[in-house]
Coordinates of C-alpha atoms in Angstrom, one line a residue:
Chain J
M1 CA 33.3 39.3 -9.1
N2 CA 35.3 41.8 -7.0
L3 CA 35.1 42.0 -2.9
A4 CA 32.4 44.8 -2.9
G5 CA 30.3 42.5 -5.3
W6 CA 30.6 39.9 -2.7
I7 CA 29.7 42.1 0.2
F8 CA 26.4 43.7 -1.7
L9 CA 25.4 40.2 -2.7
A10 CA 25.7 39.0 0.9
L11 CA 23.9 41.9 2.0
G12 CA 21.2 41.4 -0.5
W13 CA 20.8 37.8 0.2
S14 CA 20.9 38.4 4.0
L15 CA 18.2 41.2 3.9
A16 CA 15.6 39.2 1.6
T17 CA 16.0 35.9 3.3
G18 CA 16.2 37.4 6.9
L19 CA 12.8 39.1 6.4
S20 CA 11.2 36.3 4.8
V21 CA 12.5 33.9 7.6
F22 CA 11.3 36.2 10.4
C23 CA 7.9 37.0 8.9
F24 CA 7.3 33.0 8.5
Y25 CA 8.6 32.3 11.6
R26 CA 6.0 34.5 13.3
I27 CA 3.2 33.4 11.0
L28 CA 3.8 29.8 11.8
G29 CA 3.4 30.6 15.4
K30 CA -0.2 31.8 14.8
P31 CA -1.2 30.0 11.3
K32 CA -4.6 30.6 11.5
L33 CA -7.0 33.6 10.3
Q34 CA -8.7 34.4 13.4
G35 CA -11.3 36.7 12.6
S36 CA -13.3 37.1 15.8
E37 CA -10.1 37.1 18.4
E38 CA -8.8 40.0 20.1
P39 CA -6.0 41.9 18.5
K40 CA -2.7 41.2 20.0
N41 CA -1.7 44.8 19.9
P42 CA -4.3 47.5 20.5
V43 CA -4.9 50.2 18.2
I44 CA -2.0 52.4 18.2
P45 CA -2.8 55.8 19.4
T46 CA -2.8 59.0 17.5
P47 CA 0.8 60.2 16.8
Chain A
M1 CA -25.0 36.2 7.5
S2 CA -22.7 36.8 4.8
N3 CA -21.9 33.8 2.4
R4 CA -18.8 35.7 1.1
E5 CA -15.7 33.2 0.2
A6 CA -12.9 33.4 2.5
W7 CA -9.3 32.1 2.6
A8 CA -8.9 28.7 4.3
S9 CA -5.5 29.3 5.7
R10 CA -3.1 31.9 6.8
I11 CA -0.2 30.6 4.9
G12 CA -2.6 29.9 1.7
L13 CA -3.3 33.6 1.8
V14 CA 0.4 34.5 2.1
L15 CA 1.1 32.3 -0.6
A16 CA -1.6 33.6 -3.0
M17 CA -0.5 37.4 -2.2
A18 CA 3.1 36.4 -2.7
G19 CA 1.9 34.7 -6.2
N20 CA 0.2 37.8 -7.1
A21 CA 3.7 39.6 -6.7
V22 CA 6.0 37.4 -7.8
G23 CA 5.5 37.3 -11.7
L24 CA 8.0 37.1 -14.9
G25 CA 9.6 40.4 -13.6
N26 CA 11.1 38.5 -10.6
F27 CA 13.4 36.3 -12.8
L28 CA 13.7 38.7 -16.2
R29 CA 13.5 42.1 -15.2
F30 CA 15.4 42.5 -12.1
P31 CA 18.7 41.1 -12.8
R32 CA 18.5 43.1 -16.4
Q33 CA 17.7 46.2 -13.9
A34 CA 20.3 45.6 -11.6
A35 CA 23.2 45.0 -14.0
L36 CA 22.3 47.9 -15.9
N37 CA 21.9 50.4 -13.1
G38 CA 25.0 50.2 -11.2
G39 CA 25.1 46.1 -10.1
G40 CA 25.3 46.1 -6.1
A41 CA 24.8 50.0 -5.8
Y42 CA 21.7 49.6 -7.4
L43 CA 20.1 47.8 -4.3
I44 CA 20.8 50.9 -2.1
P45 CA 17.9 52.8 -4.0
Y46 CA 16.3 49.4 -4.6
F47 CA 15.9 48.7 -0.6
V48 CA 15.1 52.4 -0.2
A49 CA 12.3 52.5 -2.6
F50 CA 11.3 48.9 -0.8
L51 CA 11.1 50.7 2.7
A52 CA 9.7 54.0 1.4
L53 CA 7.4 53.1 -1.1
G54 CA 6.8 49.4 -1.3
I55 CA 6.1 48.1 2.0
P56 CA 3.8 51.3 2.8
L57 CA 1.6 51.1 -0.1
M58 CA 1.5 47.4 0.2
W59 CA -0.1 48.0 4.0
V60 CA -2.2 50.6 2.6
E61 CA -3.6 48.4 0.0
W62 CA -4.2 45.4 2.5
A63 CA -5.9 47.9 4.9
I64 CA -8.4 49.2 2.3
G65 CA -9.2 45.7 1.1
R66 CA -9.9 44.3 4.6
Y67 CA -11.9 47.4 5.4
G68 CA -14.1 47.1 2.5
G69 CA -14.4 43.2 3.0
Q70 CA -16.4 44.2 6.3
F71 CA -19.2 45.7 4.0
N72 CA -18.9 42.8 1.5
Q73 CA -17.0 45.0 -0.9
S74 CA -14.4 43.1 -2.9
T75 CA -13.6 45.6 -5.5
T76 CA -11.9 49.1 -4.9
A77 CA -15.0 50.6 -6.3
G78 CA -17.0 49.7 -3.4
Q79 CA -14.1 49.6 -0.8
F80 CA -13.6 53.5 -2.1
D81 CA -17.5 54.2 -1.7
R82 CA -17.2 53.1 2.0
M83 CA -14.1 55.1 2.8
W84 CA -15.2 58.4 1.0
R85 CA -18.8 59.5 0.6
S86 CA -18.6 61.1 -2.5
G87 CA -20.2 60.3 -5.9
W88 CA -16.6 60.0 -7.3
A89 CA -15.3 57.4 -5.1
K90 CA -16.6 54.2 -7.0
V91 CA -16.0 55.8 -10.3
L92 CA -12.2 56.4 -9.4
G93 CA -12.4 52.7 -7.5
S94 CA -13.6 51.4 -10.9
L95 CA -10.2 51.6 -12.0
G96 CA -8.7 49.0 -9.5
I97 CA -11.3 46.8 -11.9
S98 CA -10.2 48.0 -15.2
I99 CA -6.4 48.5 -14.8
P100 CA -5.7 45.0 -13.4
L101 CA -8.4 43.5 -16.0
L102 CA -6.5 45.2 -18.9
I103 CA -3.2 44.0 -17.5
T104 CA -4.4 40.3 -17.7
I105 CA -5.5 41.0 -21.1
Y106 CA -1.8 41.3 -22.3
Y107 CA -0.3 39.4 -19.6
C108 CA -1.8 36.2 -20.2
Y109 CA -0.4 36.1 -23.7
L110 CA 3.0 36.5 -22.3
E111 CA 2.1 33.7 -19.8
S112 CA 1.0 31.4 -23.0
W113 CA 4.6 31.9 -24.0
T114 CA 6.1 30.4 -21.1
L115 CA 3.8 27.5 -21.2
S116 CA 4.6 26.8 -25.1
Y117 CA 8.3 27.1 -24.4
T118 CA 7.9 24.6 -21.7
F119 CA 6.6 22.1 -24.2
F120 CA 8.9 23.2 -26.8
S121 CA 11.8 22.5 -24.5
L122 CA 10.5 19.2 -23.6
G123 CA 9.9 18.3 -27.2
K124 CA 13.2 19.9 -28.2
T125 CA 11.3 21.7 -30.8
Y126 CA 13.9 24.9 -30.7
F127 CA 16.8 22.4 -30.6
G128 CA 18.6 23.3 -33.9
S129 CA 18.2 27.0 -33.3
T130 CA 21.8 27.1 -32.0
D131 CA 22.6 30.5 -32.0
Q132 CA 20.7 33.8 -31.1
G133 CA 19.9 34.8 -34.7
A134 CA 18.1 31.5 -35.5
M135 CA 16.5 31.7 -31.9
N136 CA 15.2 35.3 -32.4
Q137 CA 13.6 33.9 -36.0
F138 CA 11.9 31.1 -33.8
L139 CA 10.5 33.3 -31.4
R140 CA 9.4 35.9 -34.2
S141 CA 7.9 33.1 -36.3
Y142 CA 6.0 31.8 -33.3
Q143 CA 4.5 35.1 -33.0
G144 CA 3.7 35.6 -36.5
V145 CA 5.9 38.7 -36.7
V146 CA 8.1 37.5 -39.6
E147 CA 7.1 35.2 -42.6
G148 CA 8.7 31.9 -42.8
G149 CA 10.4 30.1 -40.0
P150 CA 9.5 27.1 -38.3
F151 CA 5.8 28.0 -37.9
Q152 CA 3.7 28.2 -40.8
S153 CA 0.7 29.8 -39.0
M154 CA -0.1 31.7 -35.9
L155 CA -2.4 28.6 -34.6
P156 CA 0.1 27.4 -32.1
A157 CA 0.6 30.7 -30.4
I158 CA -3.3 31.1 -30.5
G159 CA -3.7 27.8 -29.3
F160 CA -1.2 28.1 -26.3
W161 CA -3.1 31.5 -25.7
V162 CA -6.4 29.8 -25.3
A163 CA -5.3 27.0 -23.1
T164 CA -3.7 29.6 -21.0
L165 CA -6.8 31.6 -20.6
A166 CA -8.7 28.4 -20.0
L167 CA -6.6 27.4 -17.0
N168 CA -6.9 30.9 -15.6
L169 CA -10.7 30.7 -15.7
W170 CA -11.0 27.4 -14.4
V171 CA -8.8 28.4 -11.2
L172 CA -11.0 31.7 -11.2
Y173 CA -14.2 29.5 -11.3
R174 CA -13.3 27.1 -8.5
G175 CA -13.1 30.3 -6.1
I176 CA -10.8 31.6 -3.4
S177 CA -10.1 28.8 -1.3
G178 CA -10.9 26.0 -3.9
G179 CA -9.2 27.5 -7.0
I180 CA -6.6 30.4 -6.0
E181 CA -5.5 29.4 -2.8
K182 CA -5.0 25.8 -3.8
L183 CA -3.0 26.6 -7.0
A184 CA -0.8 29.1 -4.8
K185 CA -0.1 26.1 -2.5
I186 CA 1.0 23.8 -5.3
A187 CA 2.6 26.6 -7.5
M188 CA 4.7 28.5 -5.2
P189 CA 6.7 25.6 -3.7
I190 CA 7.1 24.1 -7.1
L191 CA 8.2 27.7 -8.6
V192 CA 10.9 28.0 -5.5
I193 CA 12.0 24.2 -5.8
F194 CA 12.8 24.8 -9.5
A195 CA 14.3 27.8 -9.0
I196 CA 16.6 26.4 -6.4
I197 CA 17.6 23.6 -8.9
L198 CA 18.2 25.9 -11.4
V199 CA 20.3 28.1 -9.1
V200 CA 22.4 25.1 -8.4
R201 CA 23.1 24.1 -12.0
V202 CA 24.2 27.9 -12.5
I203 CA 26.5 28.2 -9.6
T204 CA 28.0 24.7 -10.5
L205 CA 28.7 25.8 -14.1
G206 CA 32.4 27.4 -13.3
T207 CA 33.6 28.0 -16.6
P208 CA 31.7 26.0 -19.3
D209 CA 34.3 26.8 -22.1
P210 CA 37.9 26.7 -21.1
A211 CA 39.1 28.3 -24.2
F212 CA 37.3 31.4 -22.9
P213 CA 38.2 31.7 -19.4
D214 CA 36.7 35.3 -18.8
R215 CA 33.1 33.4 -19.6
N216 CA 32.3 31.9 -15.9
V217 CA 29.9 32.2 -13.4
G218 CA 31.9 34.2 -11.1
N219 CA 32.1 37.2 -13.7
G220 CA 28.2 36.8 -14.2
F221 CA 27.3 37.3 -10.6
G222 CA 30.0 40.2 -10.8
Y223 CA 27.9 41.5 -13.5
V224 CA 24.8 41.6 -11.4
W225 CA 26.5 42.6 -8.0
N226 CA 29.7 44.5 -8.5
P227 CA 28.7 48.0 -7.5
D228 CA 29.3 51.2 -9.7
F229 CA 28.8 54.0 -6.9
S230 CA 29.0 56.6 -9.6
L231 CA 25.6 55.8 -10.7
L232 CA 23.9 56.5 -7.5
G233 CA 23.7 60.2 -8.2
S234 CA 22.0 59.3 -11.4
F235 CA 18.2 60.2 -11.0
P236 CA 17.1 57.8 -13.8
V237 CA 18.6 54.9 -11.8
W238 CA 16.6 56.0 -8.6
L239 CA 13.6 56.2 -11.0
A240 CA 14.3 52.6 -12.1
A241 CA 14.4 51.2 -8.7
A242 CA 11.4 52.8 -7.8
G243 CA 9.7 51.4 -10.8
Q244 CA 11.2 47.8 -10.0
I245 CA 9.6 48.0 -6.6
F246 CA 6.1 49.2 -8.1
F247 CA 6.2 46.2 -10.6
T248 CA 7.7 43.4 -8.4
L249 CA 5.3 44.1 -5.7
S250 CA 2.3 44.1 -8.0
I251 CA 0.9 47.4 -6.0
G252 CA -1.4 50.1 -7.7
S253 CA -3.6 47.6 -9.7
G254 CA -6.4 46.7 -7.2
A255 CA -5.9 43.2 -7.2
I256 CA -4.3 43.2 -3.6
Q257 CA -7.4 44.9 -2.4
T258 CA -9.7 42.0 -3.8
Y259 CA -7.7 39.3 -2.0
A260 CA -7.5 41.5 1.2
S261 CA -11.3 41.7 1.3
Y262 CA -11.9 38.1 2.0
L263 CA -10.0 38.4 5.4
K264 CA -12.1 39.2 8.7
K265 CA -12.5 42.2 10.4
D266 CA -9.6 41.7 12.9
D267 CA -7.2 39.6 11.0
D268 CA -3.6 41.0 10.8
C269 CA -2.6 42.9 7.9
A270 CA 0.7 44.2 8.9
L271 CA 2.6 40.9 9.4
T272 CA 1.3 38.8 6.5
G273 CA 1.7 41.8 4.2
L274 CA 5.2 42.0 5.0
A275 CA 5.4 38.2 4.7
T276 CA 4.1 38.5 1.3
S277 CA 6.4 41.4 0.3
S278 CA 9.7 39.7 1.8
T279 CA 8.6 36.3 -0.1
N280 CA 8.6 38.4 -3.2
E281 CA 12.0 39.8 -2.4
F282 CA 13.4 36.5 -1.6
V283 CA 12.3 35.3 -4.9
E284 CA 13.7 38.3 -6.8
V285 CA 16.7 39.4 -5.3
V286 CA 18.2 35.8 -4.4
L287 CA 16.6 33.5 -6.9
G288 CA 15.7 35.6 -9.7
G289 CA 19.3 37.4 -9.6
S290 CA 21.1 34.2 -9.9
I291 CA 19.8 32.6 -13.0
A292 CA 19.4 34.6 -16.4
I293 CA 22.4 37.0 -16.3
P294 CA 24.9 34.9 -14.6
I295 CA 24.4 31.8 -17.0
A296 CA 24.4 34.3 -20.1
V297 CA 27.8 35.7 -19.0
A298 CA 29.2 32.4 -18.7
F299 CA 28.2 31.2 -22.0
F300 CA 28.1 34.3 -24.1
G301 CA 30.5 36.4 -22.3
L302 CA 30.3 40.1 -20.5
E303 CA 29.8 42.1 -23.8
A304 CA 27.2 40.2 -25.4
T305 CA 25.5 39.7 -22.3
K306 CA 25.3 43.3 -22.1
A307 CA 24.0 43.6 -25.6
I308 CA 21.3 41.3 -24.7
A309 CA 20.4 42.8 -21.7
A310 CA 20.3 46.2 -23.5
Q311 CA 17.6 44.6 -25.8
G312 CA 15.2 43.9 -23.3
S313 CA 13.7 41.1 -20.6
F314 CA 12.3 39.0 -23.5
D315 CA 15.3 38.6 -25.3
L316 CA 17.1 37.2 -22.1
G317 CA 14.3 34.9 -21.5
F318 CA 12.9 33.5 -24.6
V319 CA 16.1 34.0 -27.0
A320 CA 19.3 33.6 -25.0
M321 CA 18.2 31.2 -22.5
P322 CA 16.9 28.3 -25.0
V323 CA 20.4 28.9 -26.8
I324 CA 22.0 28.2 -23.7
F325 CA 19.9 25.1 -22.7
Q326 CA 20.9 23.6 -25.8
K327 CA 24.6 23.8 -24.8
L328 CA 23.8 22.2 -21.2
P329 CA 23.7 18.4 -20.7
L330 CA 19.9 17.6 -20.1
G331 CA 19.2 21.0 -21.4
F332 CA 15.7 20.2 -22.6
I333 CA 14.8 19.6 -19.0
F334 CA 16.3 22.7 -17.5
G335 CA 14.5 24.4 -20.3
A336 CA 11.2 22.8 -19.3
L337 CA 12.0 23.8 -15.6
W338 CA 13.1 27.4 -16.6
F339 CA 9.7 27.9 -18.5
S340 CA 7.4 26.1 -16.3
L341 CA 8.7 28.3 -13.2
L342 CA 7.8 31.3 -15.2
F343 CA 4.5 30.0 -16.1
F344 CA 3.8 29.4 -12.4
A345 CA 4.9 32.7 -11.6
G346 CA 2.8 34.1 -14.5
I347 CA -0.2 32.2 -13.6
T348 CA -0.5 33.2 -10.0
S349 CA -0.3 36.8 -11.0
S350 CA -2.8 36.5 -13.8
V351 CA -5.6 34.9 -11.5
A352 CA -5.3 37.8 -9.1
L353 CA -5.2 40.7 -11.7
A354 CA -8.7 38.9 -13.1
S355 CA -10.4 38.4 -9.9
P356 CA -11.6 42.2 -9.3
F357 CA -13.4 41.7 -12.4
V358 CA -15.0 38.5 -11.6
A359 CA -16.0 40.1 -8.0
L360 CA -17.6 43.0 -9.9
L361 CA -19.5 40.5 -11.9
K362 CA -20.4 38.1 -9.0
E363 CA -20.9 40.1 -6.4
N364 CA -21.9 43.7 -7.4
L365 CA -24.3 42.6 -10.3
G366 CA -25.5 39.4 -9.1
L367 CA -24.4 37.2 -12.0
S368 CA -23.8 33.2 -11.3
R369 CA -20.3 31.9 -11.1
V370 CA -20.3 30.3 -14.6
T371 CA -22.1 33.5 -16.1
A372 CA -19.3 35.7 -14.3
I373 CA -16.5 33.2 -15.6
L374 CA -18.0 33.1 -19.2
V375 CA -18.1 37.0 -19.4
T376 CA -14.7 37.0 -18.3
G377 CA -13.4 34.8 -20.9
G378 CA -15.2 36.6 -23.5
V379 CA -13.6 40.0 -22.7
L380 CA -10.2 38.3 -22.4
L381 CA -10.8 36.7 -25.8
V382 CA -12.4 40.0 -27.5
F383 CA -9.6 42.4 -26.2
G384 CA -6.8 40.0 -26.4
L385 CA -7.0 38.7 -29.9
P386 CA -6.1 42.3 -31.5
I387 CA -2.6 42.2 -29.0
I388 CA -1.6 38.8 -30.5
L389 CA -2.5 39.9 -34.2
L390 CA -1.4 43.2 -34.2
L391 CA 1.9 42.6 -32.1
Q392 CA 4.3 43.6 -34.9
H393 CA 2.6 47.3 -34.8
G394 CA 3.2 48.2 -31.4
Y395 CA -0.5 47.5 -30.3
M396 CA 0.9 45.7 -26.8
D397 CA 3.5 48.3 -26.2
Q398 CA 0.6 51.0 -25.8
Y399 CA -1.0 48.7 -23.3
D400 CA 2.2 48.0 -21.3
F401 CA 2.9 51.7 -21.2
W402 CA -0.3 53.2 -20.3
I403 CA -1.6 50.2 -18.0
G404 CA 1.5 48.8 -16.7
T405 CA 3.3 52.1 -16.2
V406 CA 1.1 55.1 -16.1
L407 CA -2.1 54.1 -14.7
L408 CA -0.6 52.0 -11.8
V409 CA 1.2 54.9 -10.2
V410 CA -2.0 57.3 -10.9
F411 CA -4.2 54.2 -9.0
S412 CA -1.9 54.2 -6.2
L413 CA -1.8 58.1 -6.0
I414 CA -5.6 58.4 -5.9
E415 CA -6.0 55.5 -3.2
T416 CA -3.1 56.8 -1.2
L417 CA -4.9 60.5 -1.1
I418 CA -8.2 58.6 -0.3
F419 CA -6.7 56.6 2.2
V420 CA -5.1 59.5 4.0
F421 CA -7.2 62.4 3.3
A422 CA -10.6 61.3 2.8
F423 CA -11.0 58.2 4.9
K424 CA -12.7 59.2 8.2
R425 CA -14.5 56.9 10.5
G426 CA -15.6 59.5 13.0
G427 CA -14.7 58.9 16.7
A428 CA -12.5 60.5 19.1
A429 CA -9.4 60.3 17.2
A430 CA -10.6 61.8 13.9
N431 CA -12.2 64.9 15.7
S432 CA -9.3 65.6 17.9
G433 CA -7.3 68.0 15.9
G434 CA -9.5 71.0 16.0
G435 CA -10.8 73.1 13.2
G436 CA -9.2 74.6 10.3
F437 CA -6.5 73.6 7.8
R438 CA -4.2 72.7 10.7
G439 CA -6.9 70.5 12.5
W440 CA -7.9 68.8 9.1
F441 CA -4.3 68.0 8.4
K442 CA -3.7 66.8 11.8
N443 CA -6.4 64.3 11.4
A444 CA -5.5 63.3 8.1
G445 CA -4.4 59.8 8.0
V446 CA -5.3 59.0 11.5
A447 CA -8.4 56.5 10.5
G448 CA -6.2 54.5 7.7
W449 CA -3.5 54.2 10.4
E450 CA -5.7 52.9 13.0
E451 CA -7.3 50.6 10.4
M452 CA -3.8 49.3 9.2
N453 CA -2.9 48.5 12.8
R454 CA -6.0 46.8 14.1
G455 CA -5.4 43.0 14.7
A456 CA -1.6 43.8 13.8
D457 CA 0.7 40.9 14.7
I458 CA 3.6 43.1 14.8
R459 CA 3.8 46.8 15.9
I460 CA 4.2 49.1 12.6
P461 CA 7.0 51.6 13.7
R462 CA 5.0 55.1 14.0
F463 CA 7.5 56.5 11.3
F464 CA 5.6 54.7 8.6
F465 CA 2.5 56.8 9.8
Y466 CA 4.6 60.0 8.2
V467 CA 5.8 58.3 5.4
I468 CA 2.2 57.2 4.3
K469 CA 0.8 60.6 5.0
I470 CA 3.6 62.9 3.7
L471 CA 6.1 61.2 1.7
L472 CA 4.2 58.5 -0.2
P473 CA 2.1 61.0 -2.2
L474 CA 4.8 63.0 -2.7
V475 CA 7.0 60.1 -4.2
L476 CA 4.2 59.0 -6.2
A477 CA 3.4 62.3 -7.7
F478 CA 7.5 62.7 -8.4
L479 CA 7.6 59.2 -10.0
L480 CA 4.6 59.8 -12.5
I481 CA 5.9 63.3 -13.5
G482 CA 9.5 61.5 -13.8
W483 CA 8.2 58.6 -16.0
I484 CA 6.1 60.6 -18.0
W485 CA 9.1 63.1 -18.8
E486 CA 11.5 60.4 -19.2
D487 CA 9.1 59.0 -22.0
V488 CA 8.4 62.1 -23.9
T489 CA 12.2 63.2 -23.9
S490 CA 13.2 59.4 -25.3
K491 CA 13.7 58.8 -28.9
S492 CA 11.0 56.1 -28.9
S493 CA 8.5 58.1 -26.7
V494 CA 5.0 55.9 -26.4
I495 CA 3.0 58.9 -25.5
L496 CA 4.2 61.0 -28.6
M497 CA 4.2 58.0 -30.6
R498 CA 7.7 59.0 -32.0
G499 CA 8.8 57.2 -35.3
V500 CA 5.5 55.5 -35.5
E501 CA 3.7 56.1 -38.9
G502 CA 1.1 54.7 -41.2
E503 CA -0.6 51.5 -40.3
A504 CA 1.3 51.2 -37.0
A505 CA 0.3 54.5 -36.0
M506 CA -3.5 53.7 -36.8
F507 CA -3.4 50.2 -34.7
Q508 CA -1.6 52.1 -31.9
W509 CA -4.6 54.5 -32.0
I510 CA -6.8 51.5 -31.8
S511 CA -5.0 50.2 -28.9
R512 CA -5.7 53.2 -26.9
G513 CA -9.0 53.3 -28.0
S514 CA -9.7 49.9 -26.9
I515 CA -8.0 50.6 -23.2
L516 CA -10.5 53.7 -23.0
L517 CA -13.4 51.7 -24.2
L518 CA -13.0 49.0 -21.6
M519 CA -12.0 51.6 -18.7
T520 CA -15.2 53.6 -19.7
G521 CA -17.4 50.5 -20.0
I522 CA -16.2 49.3 -16.4
A523 CA -17.1 52.7 -14.7
I524 CA -20.4 52.5 -16.2
L525 CA -21.3 48.9 -15.0
V526 CA -20.1 49.8 -11.5
V527 CA -22.3 53.0 -11.7
V528 CA -25.1 50.7 -13.1
A529 CA -24.4 47.9 -10.3
F530 CA -24.4 50.5 -7.4
R531 CA -27.8 52.1 -8.7
R532 CA -29.3 48.7 -9.2
R533 CA -28.5 47.0 -5.8
P534 CA -28.0 49.2 -3.2
Q535 CA -24.6 48.1 -1.8

C-alpha cells in the first residue's frame, strides 16, 4: 500500500470511528428513552 | 391509553436500528465497490453521499416514523395519511410495507446461505473443494443450479431456508422489546467481536506463501485504499457511491419508519439516528473493508482478486472465502465466524424488513399476534419458493433490480416530497410565508424540520434544512434517472431483459408479475383496513 493509501485509510477509519464514538459518548450520557421529558433543545426557529 | 409496544432502552433501539442497516453488503459489497471504483479516492464521493443523501434521509425517515407513532401508526401507510390528507397518501404509503416485504422474500434466501455455510464450515463439508472452480461447483450444486456435485437434491437449501424463516418469525413473534431488541443486543456485539477477530487474523497474515512475495496483506489493503483520482470525474463512480450509501443505510424501504414509530413524541431522533448511521459506517469502513478483499489478495494475488471482484459480491463471499479458509490453520473456525457474522448481519436486517407487514396485520387489520406471524410466514413461503426453484432463470434478479434498486429510490423520493411539500401541521410557522408560490415554497419543509428537531439531543445544522428541501429531491430524481439509464444502456439490461430468451424470459415475466401482485394486494389491504377500522 502506498502513502496515499495509508492516508485515506487513516481518514476513513478516523471519520467512521470518531463519529461512532461521539454518538455513543453522548447517548451513554442519557441512556433512557424519555418520552415525556422536556426537550433539551427547543424547536429550531423557521430558517 | 395506547397499549402499543415500545423500545425498552435507547441502546437497544440504536442496536436494532444499526442491525437493520448492517447487512451482508457491509462485508461483501463495500470492499468490492471501493476496490473497483478508485480505492481511497472512492471515499470522497462515498462520504459526500453519506452527508448529502444518507444522513438527511435517515433523519427524515426517523421523523416520519416518530410522528406517525403519535397516532399509533406503525407503517408509512398510516404515517403518510396523517402527514398528508389525501386519498393517495395511504396508497403511496403502502409501498413502505410492500417494498420491505418483497426484499425480505429474497433476502431470507441469501441469509439462509450464510446459516448453511456456518454449519458447512464447522462440519468441513466444503473442505476438499480446494480451488475456486470446485467451490463454485459446490455453491451451484447447493443452489440446485447444476446437476451433480456434492448435493443430490435441493432439500438442504430448502431446509436451511425454512429454518431461517422460522427464526425470523420467532423473533417477530416475540415483539419489539422481547424479540427484535433482544436479538439486536445479542447479535450486534457478537457480530462486531467476530469481525474484529477476523480483521486481526487478516492483518497478522503477512505473506502467506513466501514463493509469491507480492501476495501479501499490505497489497490487499492497497487494493482497497490506494486512491485513483482519475476516477473521481467519472459519473458511474459517483452513482456507485450514492448507491452504496443507499443500500448500506437501508433507507427507502419503510423499515426505519416502523421502528421509529415505537418512539415517544419527544424522544430524540437526531442523535440516535446519527448513532445508527455511524455504527453502520464503522462496521462497513473499518471492519467490512478489512476482511474479504485484503485476504483474497494475500492468497490469490492482485490480478485474480480483481477477476473475483468483477464477478460479484457473492462469488467473493461464498466461493473465494471458503477456499481461503481451507488454507488457514483452524480455517473451519474462521469460516464459521465469517458466515455466522454474515448471518447475524442478515437476520437483524430481515426482521426489520418484515416488521412493517406484521404491524399492518396486527395493528391495522386487527389480527392476533399468532395469526399475523402465520400469515407473514405463509407469504414468505409462497413468494419465496419460486425464487429458490427458479434461481438459474434470473427470477431473483428481477426482484433485486426492481425492488432493491428502483423502488427504494422511488419510495425515498415520494417520502421526501411528502415530508417537505405536503406535511403541514398548521400554526404560525406554517402560515408565515404569505400567499402564492413564493409563500408556499418558503413554508415548504418547515413542519418537517420542526418535527425532526423536536426533542433533539444535538442541534442539527441549519444547512441540512436546505439539503432536505432542495438537494435531496434533486439528488434522488437524478439517481433514479441515472440507474435506469445505466441499466438500459448495459449489455445485460434487466429492464429490457437483454439476452434473456425462451423459458428464462417467461419466468422473469412471472417474477415481475409476482412483484406487482404483492404490491397491489398490500395496497388493497391498506385501503380495506382504513375503511373497516377508522384509524
